[in-house]
Coordinates of C-alpha atoms in Angstrom, one line a residue:
M307 CA -113.5 -66.5 -24.1
D308 CA -111.3 -68.8 -24.1
T309 CA -110.4 -68.0 -27.9
K310 CA -109.3 -64.6 -26.4
R311 CA -107.5 -65.8 -23.8
F312 CA -105.7 -68.5 -26.2
I313 CA -104.5 -65.6 -28.1
V314 CA -103.0 -63.8 -25.3
A315 CA -101.6 -66.5 -24.4
T316 CA -100.2 -67.1 -28.1
L317 CA -98.9 -63.5 -28.5
L318 CA -96.7 -63.7 -24.4
S319 CA -94.8 -66.8 -25.9
A320 CA -93.9 -65.6 -28.7
L321 CA -93.0 -62.5 -26.7
V322 CA -90.9 -64.9 -24.7
L323 CA -89.1 -66.5 -27.6
V324 CA -88.4 -63.0 -29.5
G325 CA -87.2 -61.1 -25.8
F326 CA -84.6 -64.1 -25.2
E327 CA -83.5 -64.0 -28.9
Y328 CA -82.7 -60.2 -28.8
F329 CA -81.7 -59.6 -24.6
M330 CA -79.8 -63.2 -24.0
P331 CA -76.2 -63.7 -25.3
K332 CA -75.8 -64.2 -29.4
Q333 CA -73.7 -66.9 -30.5
S334 CA -72.1 -67.1 -34.4
H335 CA -71.7 -70.8 -34.9
Q336 CA -68.0 -70.5 -35.8
E337 CA -67.2 -69.0 -31.7
V338 CA -70.0 -72.2 -30.8
A339 CA -67.9 -74.8 -33.1
Q340 CA -65.3 -73.4 -31.5
Q341 CA -66.3 -73.5 -28.0
A342 CA -64.5 -70.2 -27.2
G343 CA -63.9 -68.6 -24.0
Q344 CA -62.1 -65.4 -25.6
T345 CA -63.4 -62.5 -27.7
D346 CA -62.2 -60.3 -31.0
R347 CA -58.9 -59.7 -31.3
Q348 CA -58.2 -56.0 -32.0
T349 CA -55.5 -53.5 -33.2
P350 CA -53.5 -52.3 -30.5
P351 CA -52.7 -48.6 -30.0
A352 CA -50.2 -46.8 -31.6
N353 CA -46.7 -46.5 -30.2
G354 CA -47.0 -43.7 -28.1
A355 CA -50.1 -43.7 -27.1
R356 CA -50.9 -42.2 -23.9
S357 CA -51.5 -44.3 -20.9
G358 CA -51.0 -42.1 -18.0
A359 CA -54.5 -41.9 -16.7
P360 CA -56.0 -38.1 -14.9
L361 CA -58.1 -39.5 -12.2
A362 CA -60.6 -37.8 -10.6
G363 CA -59.2 -34.3 -9.3
L364 CA -55.6 -34.8 -10.6
S365 CA -54.3 -33.3 -13.4
S366 CA -53.0 -35.2 -16.8
Q367 CA -49.8 -36.7 -16.3
P368 CA -48.6 -38.0 -19.2
V369 CA -47.0 -41.1 -20.0
S370 CA -45.8 -42.9 -23.1
V371 CA -46.5 -46.4 -24.2
P372 CA -42.6 -48.3 -23.2
A373 CA -40.9 -49.6 -26.5
P374 CA -40.8 -53.6 -26.0
Q375 CA -37.5 -55.0 -24.0
A376 CA -37.7 -58.6 -23.2
E377 CA -34.5 -58.0 -20.9
T378 CA -36.4 -55.8 -18.9
R379 CA -39.0 -58.5 -17.5
L380 CA -39.6 -60.3 -13.9
P381 CA -41.0 -63.2 -14.4
I382 CA -43.9 -65.0 -12.5
D383 CA -44.0 -68.6 -11.5
A384 CA -46.9 -69.5 -9.4
P385 CA -49.0 -72.1 -8.9
K386 CA -52.4 -70.8 -10.9
V387 CA -51.3 -68.4 -12.7
S388 CA -47.2 -67.7 -15.2
G389 CA -46.2 -64.3 -17.4
S390 CA -44.0 -61.5 -16.2
I391 CA -43.6 -58.3 -14.5
D392 CA -42.1 -55.4 -17.3
L393 CA -39.4 -53.8 -15.4
L394 CA -39.7 -50.6 -17.7
G395 CA -42.8 -48.9 -15.8
A396 CA -43.4 -51.7 -13.4
R397 CA -46.4 -53.0 -15.1
L398 CA -48.3 -56.1 -14.0
D399 CA -48.8 -56.8 -18.2
D400 CA -48.1 -60.5 -19.1
M401 CA -50.0 -63.1 -17.1
V402 CA -51.7 -66.9 -18.2
L403 CA -54.2 -69.2 -16.3
R404 CA -52.5 -72.9 -15.9
D405 CA -56.2 -74.2 -15.5
Y406 CA -57.9 -72.6 -18.1
H407 CA -57.7 -73.1 -21.8
E408 CA -59.3 -70.9 -24.2
T409 CA -61.5 -74.4 -25.6
V410 CA -61.9 -77.6 -24.8
Q411 CA -59.6 -78.8 -28.0
K412 CA -56.7 -80.6 -27.6
G413 CA -53.7 -78.3 -27.1
S414 CA -56.1 -75.1 -26.5
P415 CA -53.7 -71.8 -25.5
Q416 CA -54.7 -70.8 -21.8
V417 CA -56.4 -67.9 -21.3
R418 CA -54.6 -64.9 -20.9
I419 CA -55.7 -62.6 -18.6
L420 CA -53.0 -59.5 -18.8
E421 CA -51.5 -58.6 -22.0
T422 CA -48.5 -55.5 -22.6
A423 CA -49.7 -52.8 -24.6
H424 CA -48.0 -54.0 -27.8
D425 CA -49.9 -56.9 -27.9
P426 CA -53.4 -57.7 -29.8
Q427 CA -55.1 -56.9 -26.1
P428 CA -53.6 -54.6 -24.2
N429 CA -55.1 -55.3 -20.2
Y430 CA -52.4 -54.6 -17.9
V431 CA -52.3 -53.1 -14.1
E432 CA -50.3 -49.4 -13.5
I433 CA -49.2 -48.9 -10.1
G434 CA -47.5 -45.4 -8.6
W435 CA -47.6 -42.1 -7.5
M436 CA -49.0 -38.9 -8.5
N437 CA -47.7 -35.1 -7.4
L438 CA -49.1 -32.5 -6.0
P439 CA -51.0 -30.5 -8.8
G440 CA -47.7 -28.0 -9.8
G441 CA -45.2 -30.7 -7.3
Q442 CA -41.9 -31.0 -8.6
V443 CA -40.5 -34.3 -7.0
R444 CA -39.9 -36.6 -9.7
V445 CA -41.7 -39.4 -9.9
P446 CA -41.5 -43.0 -12.0
D447 CA -43.5 -43.6 -15.1
A448 CA -43.9 -45.6 -17.8
Q449 CA -39.7 -45.2 -18.7
T450 CA -38.5 -45.5 -15.6
V451 CA -36.4 -48.8 -15.3
W452 CA -36.6 -50.7 -12.0
S453 CA -34.4 -52.5 -10.9
S454 CA -35.1 -56.3 -8.9
D455 CA -33.6 -57.6 -5.6
S456 CA -34.7 -61.2 -7.0
P457 CA -34.8 -63.0 -10.4
K458 CA -38.5 -64.4 -10.0
L459 CA -41.7 -64.0 -8.4
T460 CA -43.2 -66.7 -7.2
A461 CA -45.6 -67.7 -4.0
D462 CA -42.6 -68.3 -1.7
H463 CA -41.0 -65.6 -2.5
P464 CA -41.9 -61.8 -3.3
V465 CA -39.8 -59.4 -4.5
T466 CA -38.9 -55.7 -4.5
L467 CA -38.9 -53.4 -7.1
S468 CA -36.8 -50.3 -7.0
W469 CA -35.8 -46.8 -8.1
D470 CA -33.9 -43.6 -7.4
N471 CA -35.1 -40.6 -8.1
G472 CA -31.3 -39.3 -8.3
Q473 CA -32.9 -36.0 -6.0
G474 CA -32.5 -38.2 -3.0
V475 CA -35.9 -40.1 -3.1
I476 CA -36.2 -44.0 -3.5
F477 CA -39.5 -45.5 -4.6
R478 CA -39.9 -49.2 -3.9
I479 CA -42.8 -51.8 -4.8
V480 CA -42.5 -55.2 -3.0
V481 CA -45.2 -57.3 -4.7
S482 CA -46.3 -60.7 -3.3
I483 CA -48.3 -63.5 -4.9
D484 CA -50.4 -66.2 -3.4
A485 CA -51.0 -69.5 -4.7
H486 CA -54.5 -68.6 -6.6
Y487 CA -54.7 -64.7 -7.9
M488 CA -53.8 -62.1 -5.7
F489 CA -51.0 -59.9 -5.4
A490 CA -50.6 -58.3 -2.3
I491 CA -48.2 -54.9 -3.1
D492 CA -46.6 -52.6 -1.0
Q493 CA -45.6 -48.7 -1.9
Q494 CA -42.9 -47.7 -0.4
V495 CA -40.9 -44.3 -0.4
S496 CA -37.9 -43.4 1.4
N497 CA -37.0 -39.5 2.1
Q498 CA -33.7 -38.6 1.4
S499 CA -33.8 -35.7 -0.1
G500 CA -34.2 -33.1 2.9
Q501 CA -37.7 -31.5 2.1
P502 CA -41.1 -32.9 3.0
L503 CA -42.6 -34.8 0.4
S504 CA -46.2 -35.3 -0.8
L505 CA -47.4 -38.1 -2.9
Y506 CA -50.5 -39.6 -3.6
P507 CA -50.3 -43.0 -4.7
Y508 CA -52.6 -44.8 -7.2
A509 CA -53.5 -48.1 -8.8
R510 CA -55.8 -48.8 -11.8
V511 CA -56.4 -51.3 -14.5
D512 CA -55.5 -49.7 -18.0
R513 CA -57.4 -51.8 -20.9
A514 CA -56.4 -50.5 -24.5
Y515 CA -58.7 -52.4 -26.7
T516 CA -62.9 -52.6 -26.9
P517 CA -63.3 -56.4 -26.5
T518 CA -66.9 -57.4 -27.6
E519 CA -69.3 -58.0 -25.0
T520 CA -70.9 -62.0 -25.3
G521 CA -72.8 -61.4 -22.4
G522 CA -75.7 -59.4 -23.6
Y523 CA -78.2 -58.2 -21.0
L524 CA -77.7 -61.7 -19.3
V525 CA -73.9 -60.5 -17.5
H526 CA -72.5 -57.4 -17.6
E527 CA -69.0 -56.3 -18.8
G528 CA -66.9 -54.6 -18.6
P529 CA -65.9 -51.6 -15.8
I530 CA -67.3 -52.4 -12.3
S531 CA -67.0 -51.0 -8.4
V532 CA -68.2 -51.5 -4.9
I533 CA -67.0 -47.9 -3.2
D534 CA -69.1 -48.0 0.4
G535 CA -70.9 -50.5 -0.3
R536 CA -72.4 -49.7 -3.3
L537 CA -71.9 -51.9 -6.8
D538 CA -71.5 -49.6 -9.6
E539 CA -71.2 -51.1 -13.3
S540 CA -70.7 -48.9 -16.4
S541 CA -70.6 -50.0 -20.1
Y542 CA -67.5 -49.0 -22.3
K543 CA -69.8 -46.9 -24.0
T544 CA -70.8 -44.9 -21.5
L545 CA -66.8 -44.4 -20.8
R546 CA -66.7 -43.3 -24.4
T547 CA -69.1 -40.9 -24.2
G548 CA -68.8 -39.8 -20.7
A549 CA -65.3 -39.0 -20.4
T550 CA -64.7 -35.1 -20.4
P551 CA -61.1 -33.1 -20.9
P552 CA -59.2 -32.5 -19.1
A553 CA -59.0 -35.0 -16.5
N554 CA -60.8 -37.6 -19.3
T555 CA -63.2 -38.7 -16.3
A556 CA -66.6 -40.5 -16.8
W557 CA -67.3 -41.7 -13.3
S558 CA -65.8 -41.2 -10.1
K559 CA -66.8 -41.6 -6.0
A560 CA -65.1 -40.8 -3.0
G561 CA -65.5 -43.3 -0.2
Q562 CA -63.3 -46.0 1.6
G563 CA -61.6 -49.4 0.5
G564 CA -63.8 -51.2 -1.7
W565 CA -62.4 -52.3 -4.9
A566 CA -62.6 -51.7 -8.8
G567 CA -61.3 -53.1 -11.8
I568 CA -63.0 -54.4 -15.6
T569 CA -64.6 -57.5 -15.8
D570 CA -65.2 -59.9 -18.3
K571 CA -68.1 -62.5 -18.5
Y572 CA -65.3 -65.1 -16.5
W573 CA -61.9 -63.1 -15.9
L574 CA -61.8 -59.8 -13.4
T575 CA -58.7 -57.6 -13.2
A576 CA -59.0 -55.5 -10.2
V577 CA -57.2 -53.1 -8.0
I578 CA -58.2 -53.0 -4.2
P579 CA -56.6 -50.5 -1.9
Q580 CA -56.4 -50.2 1.7
Q581 CA -59.9 -50.6 3.4
D582 CA -59.3 -48.1 6.1
T583 CA -57.9 -46.0 3.5
A584 CA -60.0 -42.9 2.0
V585 CA -59.8 -42.8 -1.5
T586 CA -61.6 -41.8 -4.6
G587 CA -62.8 -44.6 -7.4
S588 CA -62.8 -43.4 -11.2
Y589 CA -63.3 -44.1 -14.6
G590 CA -62.0 -42.7 -17.5
Y591 CA -61.4 -43.1 -21.4
Q592 CA -58.5 -41.6 -23.1
A593 CA -59.1 -41.4 -27.2
N594 CA -56.2 -41.6 -29.3
S595 CA -55.5 -42.8 -33.0
G596 CA -56.2 -46.7 -31.7
A597 CA -59.0 -48.0 -29.7
G598 CA -58.5 -45.5 -26.9
I599 CA -57.9 -46.8 -22.9
Y600 CA -60.3 -47.8 -20.7
Q601 CA -58.9 -47.1 -17.2
V602 CA -60.1 -48.0 -13.9
G603 CA -58.8 -47.4 -10.4
F604 CA -58.3 -45.8 -7.2
I605 CA -55.6 -43.1 -5.7
A606 CA -55.9 -42.0 -2.3
Q607 CA -57.8 -38.9 -1.1
A608 CA -55.4 -37.1 1.1
A609 CA -51.6 -37.4 0.2
T610 CA -48.9 -39.8 1.4
V611 CA -46.2 -36.8 3.4
V612 CA -42.6 -38.3 3.8
A613 CA -41.0 -36.3 6.3
P614 CA -37.1 -35.7 5.6
G615 CA -34.9 -39.1 6.5
A616 CA -38.4 -41.3 6.7
T617 CA -40.2 -44.1 4.8
A618 CA -43.9 -44.0 4.4
S619 CA -45.3 -46.7 2.7
T620 CA -49.1 -48.0 1.3
S621 CA -50.6 -51.4 0.8
S622 CA -52.8 -52.5 -1.8
H623 CA -54.0 -56.0 -3.7
V624 CA -54.5 -56.4 -7.6
F625 CA -56.8 -59.2 -8.6
A626 CA -56.6 -60.6 -11.9
G627 CA -57.8 -64.2 -12.5
A628 CA -61.2 -66.5 -12.8
K629 CA -63.9 -65.2 -11.0
E630 CA -64.0 -68.6 -9.0
V631 CA -67.3 -67.7 -6.4
D632 CA -65.3 -70.0 -3.4
L633 CA -62.3 -68.2 -4.1
L634 CA -63.9 -64.7 -4.3
E635 CA -65.5 -65.2 -1.1
R636 CA -62.8 -66.8 0.5
Y637 CA -61.2 -63.0 -0.5
E638 CA -64.1 -60.9 1.1
A639 CA -63.6 -62.6 4.4
S640 CA -60.1 -62.8 4.4
L641 CA -58.7 -59.3 3.1
H642 CA -62.3 -57.6 4.4
I643 CA -63.2 -56.9 0.8
P644 CA -66.6 -55.6 0.6
D645 CA -68.6 -57.6 -1.4
F646 CA -66.1 -58.7 -3.9
W647 CA -68.5 -62.2 -4.7
K648 CA -70.5 -59.5 -6.5
A649 CA -68.0 -59.7 -9.1
V650 CA -69.9 -62.5 -10.9
D651 CA -73.2 -61.2 -11.9
F652 CA -75.5 -63.1 -9.6
G653 CA -78.4 -60.5 -11.0
W654 CA -81.3 -58.7 -9.1
F655 CA -82.5 -62.5 -8.1
A656 CA -79.4 -63.1 -6.3
F657 CA -81.0 -64.2 -3.2
L658 CA -82.1 -67.4 -5.6
T659 CA -79.4 -67.3 -7.8
R660 CA -76.5 -68.1 -5.4
P661 CA -78.2 -70.8 -3.3
I662 CA -79.6 -72.3 -6.7
F663 CA -75.2 -72.5 -7.6
Y664 CA -74.3 -73.6 -4.2
V665 CA -76.8 -76.3 -4.1
L666 CA -75.3 -77.6 -7.8
D667 CA -72.1 -76.8 -6.9
W668 CA -72.5 -79.1 -3.6
L669 CA -74.2 -81.7 -5.6
N670 CA -71.0 -81.6 -8.5
T671 CA -68.6 -82.2 -5.8
L672 CA -70.4 -85.3 -4.6
L673 CA -71.0 -86.8 -7.7
G674 CA -68.2 -85.1 -9.7
N675 CA -70.2 -84.3 -13.0
F676 CA -71.8 -80.9 -13.6
G677 CA -74.5 -83.0 -16.0
L678 CA -75.0 -85.7 -13.2
A679 CA -75.6 -82.8 -11.1
L680 CA -78.0 -80.6 -13.0
M681 CA -80.0 -84.4 -12.6
A682 CA -79.9 -84.6 -9.2
F683 CA -80.7 -81.0 -8.6
T684 CA -84.5 -81.8 -10.7
L685 CA -84.6 -84.8 -8.2
L686 CA -84.6 -81.7 -5.7
V687 CA -87.0 -79.3 -7.4
K688 CA -89.6 -81.5 -8.3
A689 CA -89.6 -83.9 -5.2
L690 CA -90.0 -79.6 -3.3
F691 CA -92.8 -78.9 -5.8
F692 CA -94.3 -82.3 -5.6
P693 CA -97.7 -81.0 -3.9
L694 CA -98.3 -77.9 -6.3
A695 CA -97.8 -80.7 -9.5
T696 CA -99.6 -83.2 -7.4
R697 CA -102.9 -80.8 -7.7
Q698 CA -101.9 -79.8 -11.0
F699 CA -102.1 -83.2 -12.4
R700 CA -105.2 -83.6 -10.7
S701 CA -107.1 -80.4 -11.4
M702 CA -106.1 -81.9 -15.3
G703 CA -107.4 -85.1 -14.5
K704 CA -110.7 -83.5 -13.8
M705 CA -110.1 -81.1 -17.1
R706 CA -110.1 -84.1 -18.9
Q707 CA -112.8 -86.2 -17.7
L708 CA -115.2 -82.6 -17.9
Q709 CA -114.3 -83.0 -21.6
P710 CA -117.5 -84.6 -23.4
K711 CA -119.3 -82.4 -20.9
V712 CA -117.8 -79.0 -22.3
K713 CA -117.4 -80.0 -25.9
A714 CA -121.5 -80.5 -25.3
L715 CA -122.3 -76.8 -23.6
R716 CA -120.2 -75.3 -26.7
E717 CA -122.3 -77.1 -29.0
R718 CA -125.4 -76.3 -27.5
Y719 CA -124.0 -72.4 -27.3
K720 CA -121.9 -72.5 -29.8
D721 CA -124.1 -69.0 -31.1
D722 CA -124.0 -67.4 -27.3
Q723 CA -120.6 -67.0 -25.9
M724 CA -121.7 -64.8 -22.8
A725 CA -124.1 -67.9 -22.0
M726 CA -121.9 -70.5 -22.9
N727 CA -118.8 -69.0 -20.4
Q728 CA -121.5 -68.4 -17.4
Q729 CA -122.5 -72.7 -17.9
M730 CA -118.9 -73.2 -18.0
M731 CA -118.1 -71.4 -14.9
A732 CA -121.1 -73.2 -12.9
L733 CA -119.3 -76.8 -14.7
Y734 CA -116.6 -75.9 -13.3
K735 CA -118.1 -74.6 -9.7
A736 CA -120.3 -78.0 -9.6
E737 CA -117.2 -80.5 -10.1
G738 CA -114.9 -77.8 -8.0
V739 CA -113.0 -77.4 -10.6
N740 CA -110.3 -74.4 -11.1
P741 CA -109.0 -74.5 -14.7
A742 CA -106.3 -71.6 -13.5
S743 CA -105.1 -74.2 -10.5
G744 CA -103.1 -75.8 -13.8
C745 CA -100.9 -73.3 -14.2
L746 CA -99.3 -72.1 -10.6
P747 CA -96.4 -74.9 -10.7
M748 CA -95.4 -73.5 -13.5
V749 CA -95.1 -70.1 -12.8
V750 CA -93.8 -70.7 -9.2
Q751 CA -91.0 -72.8 -11.3
I752 CA -90.0 -69.8 -14.0
P753 CA -88.1 -67.9 -11.0
V754 CA -85.9 -71.5 -10.7
F755 CA -85.8 -72.1 -14.2
W756 CA -84.3 -68.5 -14.9
C757 CA -81.8 -68.9 -11.8
L758 CA -80.6 -71.7 -13.5
Y759 CA -80.3 -70.5 -16.5
K760 CA -78.0 -67.5 -15.3
D761 CA -75.8 -70.1 -12.9
L762 CA -75.5 -72.1 -16.3
Y763 CA -74.5 -69.2 -18.6
I764 CA -72.3 -66.7 -15.7
T765 CA -70.0 -68.8 -13.8
I766 CA -67.1 -70.5 -14.3
E767 CA -67.5 -73.3 -12.5
M768 CA -69.4 -74.5 -15.8
R769 CA -67.3 -73.3 -18.3
H770 CA -66.1 -76.0 -20.2
A771 CA -67.6 -78.7 -17.8
P772 CA -68.1 -81.9 -19.7
F773 CA -71.2 -84.4 -19.2
F774 CA -71.0 -87.9 -21.4
G775 CA -70.6 -88.5 -25.1
W776 CA -70.2 -85.1 -27.0
I777 CA -71.1 -82.9 -24.9
H778 CA -68.2 -81.3 -23.9
D779 CA -68.8 -78.1 -22.3
L780 CA -72.4 -77.4 -20.8
S781 CA -72.6 -74.0 -20.9
A782 CA -72.4 -74.2 -24.6
P783 CA -74.9 -75.4 -26.9
D784 CA -74.9 -79.2 -28.4
L785 CA -73.0 -78.8 -31.4
T786 CA -74.0 -82.0 -33.4
N787 CA -76.4 -81.2 -36.4
L788 CA -79.4 -83.3 -38.2
F789 CA -78.8 -80.8 -41.0
N790 CA -75.6 -82.7 -41.8
L791 CA -76.9 -86.0 -40.2
F792 CA -74.3 -85.3 -37.4
G793 CA -71.6 -84.9 -39.4
L794 CA -71.8 -87.8 -41.7
I795 CA -71.9 -85.0 -44.6
P796 CA -68.7 -82.5 -44.7
W797 CA -71.1 -79.6 -45.0
D798 CA -72.1 -76.6 -42.8
P799 CA -75.5 -75.8 -42.8
T800 CA -75.0 -72.3 -40.6
V801 CA -73.3 -70.8 -43.2
L802 CA -77.2 -70.5 -44.7
S803 CA -79.1 -70.1 -41.4
P804 CA -78.0 -70.1 -38.0
F805 CA -81.3 -71.9 -37.6
L806 CA -79.9 -74.4 -39.4
Q807 CA -78.1 -76.2 -36.2
L808 CA -80.2 -78.4 -34.2
G809 CA -78.2 -80.6 -32.3
I810 CA -79.4 -84.5 -30.9
W811 CA -80.6 -82.8 -27.4
P812 CA -82.7 -79.9 -28.6
I813 CA -84.3 -83.0 -30.8
L814 CA -84.7 -85.3 -27.9
F815 CA -86.1 -82.3 -26.0
G816 CA -88.7 -81.5 -27.9
A817 CA -89.9 -85.2 -28.5
T818 CA -90.1 -85.1 -24.5
M819 CA -92.1 -82.1 -25.3
Y820 CA -94.3 -83.6 -28.0
V821 CA -95.2 -87.0 -25.5
Q822 CA -96.0 -84.7 -22.8
Q823 CA -98.2 -83.0 -24.2
K824 CA -100.1 -86.0 -25.2
L825 CA -100.8 -86.9 -21.7
N826 CA -102.4 -83.4 -21.4
P827 CA -106.3 -83.3 -22.3
A828 CA -106.4 -81.5 -25.7
A829 CA -107.3 -78.6 -26.7
M830 CA -110.9 -78.2 -27.7
D831 CA -110.6 -75.7 -30.2
P832 CA -109.2 -77.0 -33.2
A833 CA -106.8 -74.2 -34.0
Q834 CA -105.4 -74.5 -30.5
Q835 CA -104.5 -77.5 -31.4
R836 CA -103.1 -77.0 -34.1
M837 CA -100.8 -75.0 -32.6
F838 CA -99.6 -76.7 -29.4
Q839 CA -99.2 -79.7 -31.6
L840 CA -96.6 -76.9 -33.6
M841 CA -94.9 -75.7 -29.7
P842 CA -93.0 -78.7 -29.3
V843 CA -90.5 -77.6 -32.8
L844 CA -90.7 -74.1 -32.2
F845 CA -89.1 -74.6 -28.9
T846 CA -86.7 -77.8 -30.4
F847 CA -85.3 -74.8 -32.6
F848 CA -85.2 -72.3 -30.0
M849 CA -83.4 -75.0 -27.1
A850 CA -81.1 -75.6 -30.2
R851 CA -79.5 -72.5 -29.4
Q852 CA -79.0 -72.7 -25.2
P853 CA -76.9 -74.2 -23.4
S854 CA -76.5 -78.0 -23.3
G855 CA -77.0 -78.3 -19.7
L856 CA -80.1 -76.2 -19.2
V857 CA -80.9 -78.3 -22.4
I858 CA -80.2 -82.0 -20.7
Y859 CA -82.2 -80.1 -17.3
Y860 CA -85.5 -79.6 -19.6
C861 CA -85.4 -83.3 -20.9
W862 CA -84.9 -85.0 -17.7
N863 CA -86.9 -82.7 -16.1
N864 CA -90.1 -83.2 -18.8
L865 CA -89.6 -87.6 -18.4
L866 CA -89.4 -86.7 -14.5
T867 CA -92.8 -84.7 -15.2
M868 CA -94.2 -87.5 -17.6
A869 CA -93.4 -90.4 -14.6
Q870 CA -95.0 -88.0 -12.1
Q871 CA -98.2 -87.3 -13.9
L872 CA -98.6 -91.1 -14.8
L873 CA -98.2 -92.2 -10.8
I874 CA -100.9 -89.3 -10.2
Q875 CA -103.4 -90.3 -12.8
H876 CA -103.0 -94.1 -12.0
R877 CA -103.6 -92.7 -7.8
M878 CA -106.6 -90.5 -9.4
K879 CA -108.0 -93.7 -11.1
G880 CA -107.2 -96.1 -7.6
D881 CA -109.3 -93.9 -5.6
I882 CA -112.2 -93.2 -8.4
E883 CA -113.2 -97.1 -8.7
K884 CA -112.9 -97.2 -4.7
T885 CA -114.9 -94.3 -4.7
A886 CA -118.0 -96.2 -7.4
A887 CA -117.0 -99.3 -5.4
I888 CA -118.8 -98.3 -2.2
P889 CA -122.2 -97.8 -2.9
A890 CA -122.1 -101.3 -4.5
T891 CA -120.9 -102.6 -1.3
G892 CA -123.2 -100.3 0.7
R893 CA -126.6 -101.6 -1.2
K894 CA -128.6 -104.7 0.7

């Protein structure tokens, strides 16, 4: 029976390792070496590709990609971002984040979150109006040249873009930006045509390339929305296969308010309608000779009617920036954006993952280093689970004391497996030992491990967070390598195999795991002993590809576990000596 249990446990361990390799995100060695926060560049769509998105329920309006004209750009100069607005089409299509760089290397370029239709990774925001089906009002398009009342958009100075359609209708877009990543948009229509107008205001995010998804099954990347309190996450493939002509819409949902956009691992571009307005959100895809265009956005369900001589306006917001948890939650509270925090993929276990992140973030603020915060968090976890750990180690200590008796039973009943199991269960019952009780603390701590792993991987607060020494990014693997003598040999072993990457911290982890095994009761079966001796080696290579922050956590956790185990064993030894001394002192 013990052998069968061992085989089952071995198979489950193998499944865990294989599952991590299959489901978890994978990085090439080149990506790891650069510690890059960017996706592969792809060929932009050919000039003339249609970018006008037919949103749900409306007819398609072809809009061509405007030719690049540097003189039509309005600069953006804000505390956290810089870039420009293309006055040809009023597109928000050029922006970099001042506080974030692509790698940890000195002089690394700033992260570019918005790019023009002529750049390698087109990603931009369009704001406009659509006619009623069959409507004759001339509305602005990608070829419209807007005028600005100011030479620059700053956090202290909004700008007003305006365009006269030549039919007595003036369109205006008032744009302002806060100190972070949120744009406020006010679309205005002044009607001097003598006839009432009916127009549908819309806003959408266009992405004219297919990025390399780096998150695996651990983090969502692609179209995302919250409408009527329900989160929807779709893949790029779903949009490509599900978009149907003539609207080319893959998904749509009617509701009130909400938000929608395209998310990457750390970045988000989203449009946010006025929260008391009935809108239809949609995902679409327009195929062309290039990479195609993914489109996510909103359009008003009811047309805005502008009477002759009147002006009508519609408010919305655009977010383009880093998915900083605290900032998203502040926007959620101040702008009443429903579940905006869900842009960070905390997953199904968000009720655990978020609190763990808050604790880590608080400790980082307190200690000034995320590595130290991880160590302090480990101490807190150890304190929380100390009663369970005490029970575990006491059970293990009793199992160690029973090993001679267990060995004798194995020898006596080696030809009768059923009798041996019965005698062993009777021995455990007589001695008050539960062999399974030692597993309870490990099982209870599995959710903590998972949530910590997810926090390390998905939250931008831990991206490029340094530790000490050679660790400059706790969210990336340890880049040192035993197989080139830690850089002494000018050779990259991973060109032969990605498994030839073994850093200092994974080696330390394997060493602590090996020492920890020596403190536990040895398996009686020789095959089990050999398997357990092999486990530190296997896990050392497995952890070599995991975030260094997670490896540091486990090294520190192993050291604390060993110290805790030695302390409990010392107390148990003292209790046994006291118990043994009572009969001797009590004898006359």
